[in-house]
Structures are given as C-alpha cells and as structure tokens.
PDB file of C-alpha atoms in Angstrom:
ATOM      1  CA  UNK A   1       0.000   0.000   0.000  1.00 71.00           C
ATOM      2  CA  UNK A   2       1.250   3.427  -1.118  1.00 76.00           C
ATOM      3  CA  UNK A   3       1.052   6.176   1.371  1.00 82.00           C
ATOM      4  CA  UNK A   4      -1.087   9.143  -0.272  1.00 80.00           C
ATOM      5  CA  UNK A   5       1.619  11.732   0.782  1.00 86.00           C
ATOM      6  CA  UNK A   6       3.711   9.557  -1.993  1.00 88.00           C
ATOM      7  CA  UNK A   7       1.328  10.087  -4.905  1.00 87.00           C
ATOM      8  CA  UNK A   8       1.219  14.155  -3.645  1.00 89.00           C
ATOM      9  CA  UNK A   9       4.875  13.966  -4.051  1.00 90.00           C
ATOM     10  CA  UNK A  10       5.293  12.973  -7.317  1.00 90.00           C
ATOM     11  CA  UNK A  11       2.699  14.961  -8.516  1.00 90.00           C
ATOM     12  CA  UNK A  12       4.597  17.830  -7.296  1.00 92.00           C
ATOM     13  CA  UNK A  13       7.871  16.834  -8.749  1.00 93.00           C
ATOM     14  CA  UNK A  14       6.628  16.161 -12.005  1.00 93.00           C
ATOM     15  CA  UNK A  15       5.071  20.095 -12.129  1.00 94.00           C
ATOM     16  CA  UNK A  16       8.471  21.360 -10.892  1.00 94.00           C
ATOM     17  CA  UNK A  17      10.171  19.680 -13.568  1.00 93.00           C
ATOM     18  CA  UNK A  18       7.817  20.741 -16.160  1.00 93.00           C
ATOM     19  CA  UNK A  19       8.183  24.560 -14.892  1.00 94.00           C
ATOM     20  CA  UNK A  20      11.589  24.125 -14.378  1.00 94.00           C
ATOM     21  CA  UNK A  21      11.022  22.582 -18.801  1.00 94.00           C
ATOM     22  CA  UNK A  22       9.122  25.694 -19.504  1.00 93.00           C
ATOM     23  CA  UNK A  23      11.309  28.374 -18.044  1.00 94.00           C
ATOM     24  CA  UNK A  24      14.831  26.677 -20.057  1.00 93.00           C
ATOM     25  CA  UNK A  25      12.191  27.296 -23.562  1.00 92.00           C
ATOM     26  CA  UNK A  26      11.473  30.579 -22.543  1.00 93.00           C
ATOM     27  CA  UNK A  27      14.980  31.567 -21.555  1.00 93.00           C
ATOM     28  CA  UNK A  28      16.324  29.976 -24.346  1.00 91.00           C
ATOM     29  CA  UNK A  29      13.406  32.210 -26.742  1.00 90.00           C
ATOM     30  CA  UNK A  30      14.485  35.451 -24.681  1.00 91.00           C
ATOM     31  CA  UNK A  31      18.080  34.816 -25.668  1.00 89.00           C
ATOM     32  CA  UNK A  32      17.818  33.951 -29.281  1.00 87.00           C
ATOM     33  CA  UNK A  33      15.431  37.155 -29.332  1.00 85.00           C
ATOM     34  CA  UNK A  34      17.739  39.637 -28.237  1.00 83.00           C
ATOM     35  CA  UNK A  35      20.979  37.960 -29.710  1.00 83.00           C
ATOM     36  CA  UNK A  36      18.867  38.212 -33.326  1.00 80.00           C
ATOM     37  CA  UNK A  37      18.275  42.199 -32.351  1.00 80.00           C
ATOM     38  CA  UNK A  38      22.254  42.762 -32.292  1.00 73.00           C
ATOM     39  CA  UNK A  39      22.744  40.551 -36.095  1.00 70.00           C
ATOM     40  CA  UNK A  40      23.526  42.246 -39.161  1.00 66.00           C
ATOM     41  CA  UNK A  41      21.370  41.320 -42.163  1.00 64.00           C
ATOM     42  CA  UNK A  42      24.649  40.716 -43.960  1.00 60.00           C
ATOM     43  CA  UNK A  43      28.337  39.450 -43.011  1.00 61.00           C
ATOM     44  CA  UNK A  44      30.424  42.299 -42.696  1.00 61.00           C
ATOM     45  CA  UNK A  45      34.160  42.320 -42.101  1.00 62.00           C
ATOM     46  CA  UNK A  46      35.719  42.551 -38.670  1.00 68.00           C
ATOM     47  CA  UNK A  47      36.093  46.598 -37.633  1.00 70.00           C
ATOM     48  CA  UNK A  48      39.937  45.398 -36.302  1.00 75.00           C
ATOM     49  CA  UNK A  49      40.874  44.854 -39.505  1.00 70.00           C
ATOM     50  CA  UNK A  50      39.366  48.502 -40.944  1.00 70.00           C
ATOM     51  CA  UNK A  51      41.836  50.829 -41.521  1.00 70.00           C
ATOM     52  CA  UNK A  52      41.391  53.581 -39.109  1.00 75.00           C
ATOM     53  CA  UNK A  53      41.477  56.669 -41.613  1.00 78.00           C
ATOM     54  CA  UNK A  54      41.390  56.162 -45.180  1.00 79.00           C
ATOM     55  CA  UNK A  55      42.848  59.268 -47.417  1.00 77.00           C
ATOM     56  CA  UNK A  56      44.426  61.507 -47.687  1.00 84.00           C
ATOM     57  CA  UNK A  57      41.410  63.877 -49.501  1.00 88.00           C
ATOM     58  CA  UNK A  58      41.327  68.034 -49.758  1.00 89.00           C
ATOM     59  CA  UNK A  59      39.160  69.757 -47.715  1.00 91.00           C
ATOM     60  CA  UNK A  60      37.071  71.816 -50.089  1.00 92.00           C
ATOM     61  CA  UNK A  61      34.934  73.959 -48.112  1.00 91.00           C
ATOM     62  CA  UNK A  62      33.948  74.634 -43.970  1.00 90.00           C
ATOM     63  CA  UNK A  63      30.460  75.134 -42.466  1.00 86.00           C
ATOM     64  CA  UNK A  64      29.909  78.012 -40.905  1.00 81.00           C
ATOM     65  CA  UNK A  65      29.694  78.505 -37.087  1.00 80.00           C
ATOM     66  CA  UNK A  66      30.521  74.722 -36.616  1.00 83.00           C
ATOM     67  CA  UNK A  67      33.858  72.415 -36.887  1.00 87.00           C
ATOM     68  CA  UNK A  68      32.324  70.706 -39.627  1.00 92.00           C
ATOM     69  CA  UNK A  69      34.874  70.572 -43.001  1.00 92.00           C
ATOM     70  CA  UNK A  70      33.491  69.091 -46.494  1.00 92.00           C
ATOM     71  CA  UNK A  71      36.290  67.073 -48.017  1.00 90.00           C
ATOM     72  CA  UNK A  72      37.100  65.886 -51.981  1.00 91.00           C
ATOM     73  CA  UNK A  73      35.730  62.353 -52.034  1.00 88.00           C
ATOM     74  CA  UNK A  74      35.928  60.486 -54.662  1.00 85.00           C
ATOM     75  CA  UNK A  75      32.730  59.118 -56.111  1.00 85.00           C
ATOM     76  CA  UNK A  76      34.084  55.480 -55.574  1.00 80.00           C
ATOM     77  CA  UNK A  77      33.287  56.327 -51.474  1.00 81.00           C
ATOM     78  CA  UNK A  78      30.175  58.550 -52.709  1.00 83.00           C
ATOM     79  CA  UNK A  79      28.664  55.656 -54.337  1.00 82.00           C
ATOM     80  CA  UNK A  80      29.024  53.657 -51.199  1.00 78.00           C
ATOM     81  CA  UNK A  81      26.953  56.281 -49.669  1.00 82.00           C
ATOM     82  CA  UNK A  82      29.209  58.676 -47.355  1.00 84.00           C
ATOM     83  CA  UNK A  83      28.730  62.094 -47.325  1.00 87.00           C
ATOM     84  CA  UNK A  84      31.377  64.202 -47.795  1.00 88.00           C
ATOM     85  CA  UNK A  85      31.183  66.424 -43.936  1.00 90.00           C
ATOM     86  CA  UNK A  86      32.933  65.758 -41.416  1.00 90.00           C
ATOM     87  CA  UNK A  87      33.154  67.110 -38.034  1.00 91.00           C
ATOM     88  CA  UNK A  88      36.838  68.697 -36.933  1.00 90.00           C
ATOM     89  CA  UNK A  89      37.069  65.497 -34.261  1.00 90.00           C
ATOM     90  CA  UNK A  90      36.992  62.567 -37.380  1.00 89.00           C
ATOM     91  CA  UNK A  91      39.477  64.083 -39.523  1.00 90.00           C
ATOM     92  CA  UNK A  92      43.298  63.610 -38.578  1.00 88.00           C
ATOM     93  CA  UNK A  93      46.470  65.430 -40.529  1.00 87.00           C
ATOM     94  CA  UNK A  94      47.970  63.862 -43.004  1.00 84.00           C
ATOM     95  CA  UNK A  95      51.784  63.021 -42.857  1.00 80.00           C
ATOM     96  CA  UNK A  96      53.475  62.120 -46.343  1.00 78.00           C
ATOM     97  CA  UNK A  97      55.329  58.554 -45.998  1.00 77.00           C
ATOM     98  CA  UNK A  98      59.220  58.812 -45.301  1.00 77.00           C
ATOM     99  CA  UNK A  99      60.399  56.718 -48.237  1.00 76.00           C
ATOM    100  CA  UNK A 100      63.773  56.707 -46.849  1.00 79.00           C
ATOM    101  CA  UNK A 101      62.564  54.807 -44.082  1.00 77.00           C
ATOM    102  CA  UNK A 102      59.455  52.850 -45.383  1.00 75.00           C
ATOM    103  CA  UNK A 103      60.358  52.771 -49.308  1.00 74.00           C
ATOM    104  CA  UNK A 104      57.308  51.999 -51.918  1.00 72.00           C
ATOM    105  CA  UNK A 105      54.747  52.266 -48.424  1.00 70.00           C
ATOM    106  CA  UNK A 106      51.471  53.046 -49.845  1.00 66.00           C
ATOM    107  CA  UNK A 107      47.983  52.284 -49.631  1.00 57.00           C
ATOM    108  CA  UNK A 108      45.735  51.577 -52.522  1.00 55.00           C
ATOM    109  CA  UNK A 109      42.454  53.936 -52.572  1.00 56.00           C
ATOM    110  CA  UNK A 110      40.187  54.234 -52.270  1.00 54.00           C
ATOM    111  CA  UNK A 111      39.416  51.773 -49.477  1.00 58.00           C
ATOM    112  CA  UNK A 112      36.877  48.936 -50.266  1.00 61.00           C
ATOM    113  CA  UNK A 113      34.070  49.229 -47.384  1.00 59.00           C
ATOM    114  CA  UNK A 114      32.174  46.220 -48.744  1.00 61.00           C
ATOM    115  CA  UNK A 115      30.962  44.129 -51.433  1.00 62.00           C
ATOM    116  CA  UNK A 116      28.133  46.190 -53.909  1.00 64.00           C
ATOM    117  CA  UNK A 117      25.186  45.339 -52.610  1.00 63.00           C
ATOM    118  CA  UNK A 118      23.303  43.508 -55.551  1.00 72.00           C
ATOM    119  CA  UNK A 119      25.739  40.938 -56.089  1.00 73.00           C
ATOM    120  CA  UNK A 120      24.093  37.528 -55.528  1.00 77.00           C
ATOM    121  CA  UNK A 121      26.135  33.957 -55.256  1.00 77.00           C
ATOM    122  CA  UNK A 122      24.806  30.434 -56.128  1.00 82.00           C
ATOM    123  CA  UNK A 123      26.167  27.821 -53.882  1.00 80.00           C
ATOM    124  CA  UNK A 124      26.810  24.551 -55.935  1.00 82.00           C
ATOM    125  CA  UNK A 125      28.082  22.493 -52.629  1.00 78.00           C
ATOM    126  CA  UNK A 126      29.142  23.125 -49.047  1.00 74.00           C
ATOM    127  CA  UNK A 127      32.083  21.607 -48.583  1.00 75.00           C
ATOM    128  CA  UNK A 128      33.227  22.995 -45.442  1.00 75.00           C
ATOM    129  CA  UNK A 129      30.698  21.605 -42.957  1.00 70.00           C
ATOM    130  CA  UNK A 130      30.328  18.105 -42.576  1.00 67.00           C
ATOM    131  CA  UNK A 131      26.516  16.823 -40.531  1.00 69.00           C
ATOM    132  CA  UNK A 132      27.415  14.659 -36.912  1.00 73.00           C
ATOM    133  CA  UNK A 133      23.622  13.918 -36.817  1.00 66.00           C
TER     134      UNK A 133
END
C-alpha cells in the first residue's frame, strides 16, 4: 500500500520539472530574441581589420559657425553612400610617408568598405561543414 503523501509527491515533482522545462524554452526564446536584435542582415568584415582613416582627400569647403569641413571624395566612397562632412574630431592630418625609411609604403584607394550590394552567389556544394547527426 502506497502512502497518499507519496502520490502528492510525485505529482509535485513532475510540475516542478515541467516549470523548471518551460522556463529553459522561454529563456532559451528570450536569448535567441535579443541575440537576433544585435545581427547584421549581412556578413560584414571585422572593424579590427578597418583601416582607421582612409585618405588623404582636400578639404574643399567649412560650415559656418561649426567644426564641420566638407572634403574631396571620390565618387568610388560617394557611391558607397558617405557624405562628404565631417566634423573637426573625425578628420586627422595627413603626414606624407618617409620613403627613406618605409620605401614603396602606400595604400591603394580608395578603401573597399564592402561588397556592392546587388551581387548575388549560387552555392553549388558546401564543402566545409560536414553533418554529426
């Protein structure tokens, strides 16, 4: 014979274990949610390995009454939509390269920020993932 406070008891476990079930899903829906908010719609390349100042380009004009200067861009960078003001805090001086001390030291511009946006690629095979189950 089975002692009724037996039957209470496992009637309690088994709730605790399906609340204890319920609140893993919902922690585990909270976290994809808010780790989702933070993602890209595309890959982009890692900002350590962005150059910190691309350039160098003229300034061409200044905006009155503020420390913002307009600089030559050219319409490569333009295209990839950035505006041509800057505020006095972005912009940096430009020192030529010693070629004494760093011969044929140069950077090819302008920079490229990322790949056009309409390209499109057709995966034939994914060969660098292999399926464990």
């Amino acid at each position: 014979m089975v002692s009724p406070g037996v039957h209470q008891f496992t009637k309690e476990a088994i709730r605790h274990l399906a609340d204890a079930h319920n609140a893993i899903i919902e922690a585990c829906v909270f976290q994809t949610h808010w780790s989702n908010v933070c993602c890209r719609d595309e890959p982009g390349r890692t900002t350590k390995l962005l150059p910190k100042f691309v350039g160098p380009y003229p300034v061409t004009g200044v905006v009155d009454g503020k420390s913002v200067y307009k600089l030559g861009l050219p319409t490569e960078l333009t295209k990839q939509g950035i505006y041509n003001n800057f505020h006095a805090s972005l912009l940096r001086p430009h020192y030529p390269n010693d070629d004494d001390m760093f011969p044929s030291r140069s950077m090819v511009e302008p920079y490229d920020f990322s790949e056009p946006v309409n390209v499109e690629w057709v995966v034939d095979n994914i060969i660098g993932h292999q399926w464990d189950g």
